[in-house]
Coordinates of C-alpha atoms in Angstrom, one line a residue:
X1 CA 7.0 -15.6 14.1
X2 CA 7.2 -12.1 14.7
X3 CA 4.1 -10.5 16.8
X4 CA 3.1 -6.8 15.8
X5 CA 2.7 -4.4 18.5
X6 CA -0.8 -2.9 17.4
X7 CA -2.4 0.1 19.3
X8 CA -6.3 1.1 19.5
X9 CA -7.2 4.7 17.5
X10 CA -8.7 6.0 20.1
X11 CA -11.2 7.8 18.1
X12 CA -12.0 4.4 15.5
X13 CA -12.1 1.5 18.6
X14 CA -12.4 -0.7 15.7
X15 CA -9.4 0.3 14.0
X16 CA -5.8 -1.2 15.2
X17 CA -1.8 0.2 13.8
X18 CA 1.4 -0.8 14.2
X19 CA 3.6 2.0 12.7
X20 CA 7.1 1.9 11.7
X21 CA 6.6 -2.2 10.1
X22 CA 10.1 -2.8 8.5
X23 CA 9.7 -4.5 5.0
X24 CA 13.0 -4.6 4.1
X25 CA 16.3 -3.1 3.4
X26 CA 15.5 -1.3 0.0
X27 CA 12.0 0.4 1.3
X28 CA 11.2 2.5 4.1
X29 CA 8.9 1.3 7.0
X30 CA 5.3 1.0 6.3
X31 CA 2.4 1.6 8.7
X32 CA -0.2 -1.5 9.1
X33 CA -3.6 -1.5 9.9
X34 CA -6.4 -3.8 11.0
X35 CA -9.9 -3.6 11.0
X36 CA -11.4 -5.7 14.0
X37 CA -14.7 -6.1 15.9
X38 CA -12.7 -4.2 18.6
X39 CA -10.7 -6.5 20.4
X40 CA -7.1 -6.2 20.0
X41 CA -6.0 -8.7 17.0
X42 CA -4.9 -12.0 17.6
X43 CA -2.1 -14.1 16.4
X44 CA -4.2 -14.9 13.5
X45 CA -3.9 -11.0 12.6
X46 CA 0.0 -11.0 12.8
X47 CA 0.1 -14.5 10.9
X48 CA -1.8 -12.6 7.9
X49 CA 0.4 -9.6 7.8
X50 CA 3.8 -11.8 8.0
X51 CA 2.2 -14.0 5.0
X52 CA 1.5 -10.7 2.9
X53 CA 4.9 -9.1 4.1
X54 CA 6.5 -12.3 2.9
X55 CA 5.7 -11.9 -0.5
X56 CA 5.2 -8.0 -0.9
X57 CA 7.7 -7.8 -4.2
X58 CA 4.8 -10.3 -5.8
X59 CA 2.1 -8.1 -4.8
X60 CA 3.6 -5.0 -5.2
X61 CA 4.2 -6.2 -8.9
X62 CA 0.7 -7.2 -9.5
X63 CA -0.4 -3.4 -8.0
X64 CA 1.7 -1.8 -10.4
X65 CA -0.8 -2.6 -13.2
X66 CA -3.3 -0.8 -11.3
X67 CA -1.3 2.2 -10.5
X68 CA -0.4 2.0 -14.1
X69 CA -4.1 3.0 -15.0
X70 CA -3.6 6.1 -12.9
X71 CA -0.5 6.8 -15.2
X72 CA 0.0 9.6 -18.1
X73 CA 3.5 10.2 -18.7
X74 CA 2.1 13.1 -20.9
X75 CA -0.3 14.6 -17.8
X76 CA 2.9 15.1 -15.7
X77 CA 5.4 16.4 -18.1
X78 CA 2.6 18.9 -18.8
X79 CA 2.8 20.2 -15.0
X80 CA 6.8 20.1 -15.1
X81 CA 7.8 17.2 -13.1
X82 CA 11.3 15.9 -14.3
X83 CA 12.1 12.9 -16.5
X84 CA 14.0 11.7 -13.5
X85 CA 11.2 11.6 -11.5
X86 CA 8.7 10.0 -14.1
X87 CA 8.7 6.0 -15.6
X88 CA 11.8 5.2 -17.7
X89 CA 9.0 2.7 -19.4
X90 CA 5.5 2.2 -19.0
X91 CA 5.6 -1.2 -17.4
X92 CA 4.8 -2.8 -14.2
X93 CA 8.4 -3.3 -13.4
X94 CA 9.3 0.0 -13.6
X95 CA 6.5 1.6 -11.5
X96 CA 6.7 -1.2 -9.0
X97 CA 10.4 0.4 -8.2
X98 CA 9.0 4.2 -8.6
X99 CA 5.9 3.6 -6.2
X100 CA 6.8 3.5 -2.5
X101 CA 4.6 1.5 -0.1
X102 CA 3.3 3.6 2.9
X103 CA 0.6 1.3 4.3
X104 CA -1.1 -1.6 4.6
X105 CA -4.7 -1.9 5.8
X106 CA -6.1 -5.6 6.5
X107 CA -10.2 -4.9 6.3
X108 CA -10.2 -8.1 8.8
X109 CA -7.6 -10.5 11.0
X110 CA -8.1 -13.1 8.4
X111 CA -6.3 -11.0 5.7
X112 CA -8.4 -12.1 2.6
X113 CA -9.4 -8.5 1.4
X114 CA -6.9 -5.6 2.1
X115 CA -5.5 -2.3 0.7
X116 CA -1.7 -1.5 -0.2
X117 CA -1.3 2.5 -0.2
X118 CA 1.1 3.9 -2.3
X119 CA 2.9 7.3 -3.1
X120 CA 4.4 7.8 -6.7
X121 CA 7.3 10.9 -7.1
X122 CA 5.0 13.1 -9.4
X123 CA 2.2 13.3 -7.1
X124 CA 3.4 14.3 -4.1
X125 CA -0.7 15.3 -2.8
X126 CA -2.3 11.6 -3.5
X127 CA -2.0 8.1 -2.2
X128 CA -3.0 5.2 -4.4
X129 CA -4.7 2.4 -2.7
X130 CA -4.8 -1.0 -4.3
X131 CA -7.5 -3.4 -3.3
X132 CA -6.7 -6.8 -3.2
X133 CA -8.8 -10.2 -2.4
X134 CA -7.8 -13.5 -1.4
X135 CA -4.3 -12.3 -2.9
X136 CA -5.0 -10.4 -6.0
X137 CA -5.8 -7.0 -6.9
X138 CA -9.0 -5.7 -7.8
X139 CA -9.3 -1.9 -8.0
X140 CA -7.1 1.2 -7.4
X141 CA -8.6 4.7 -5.9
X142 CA -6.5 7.8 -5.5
X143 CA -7.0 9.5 -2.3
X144 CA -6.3 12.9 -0.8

């Protein structure tokens, strides 16, 4: 199994990151995160993040109805952003290949409750951050 090297934000001693996580050929590398009491995560920690990495089509698929709620193909063609740039469809399918995973953040080394943060082409200023729990998404917030 593959161990991530995580380093201590010196400024959040409870916060750990491994940047540069590949996720695959088709997708760029992704920065990780985990939330600890302040001890550098465990095996347990890289366990988690393989298990979610392993199935990260799944649950980008299921974030997409999230981000979907965030959506108004109307809204952006208003501001000018391209056709080429917006959904083909309104479906979870297509904005699961428009979004483009930047993070992940585990709130713990168990892995139960954790974030996926997302950009999307016609908002170049927000991230969407889909909460999931014990596997499945709960909520979406758009951040600056």
């Amino acid at each position: 199994m593959a161990r991530f090297n995580f380093t201590q934000d010196p400024e959040e001693p409870d916060l750990w990151a491994a940047e540069n996580v590949a996720v695959g050929a088709d997708r760029p590398p992704i920065h990780v995160m985990i939330q600890t009491d302040g001890e550098e995560p465990g095996s347990g920690a890289s366990k988690a993040v393989k298990n979610i990495l392993d199935t990260l089509d799944e649950q980008i698929l299921a974030a997409a109805d999230f981000l979907l709620d965030n959506y108004s193909y109307e809204h952006y063609k208003k501001l000018g952003i391209e056709d080429a740039q917006l959904l083909p469809e309104e479906t979870a399918e297509a904005m699961a290949e428009k979004a483009v995973l930047r993070a992940l953040w585990l709130f713990d080394e168990d892995g139960d409750g954790y974030e996926l943060w997302f950009t999307l082409p016609w908002d170049p200023v927000h991230t969407y951050d889909v909460e999931f729990e014990d596997g499945a998404p709960v909520s979406c917030s758009v951040n600056d």
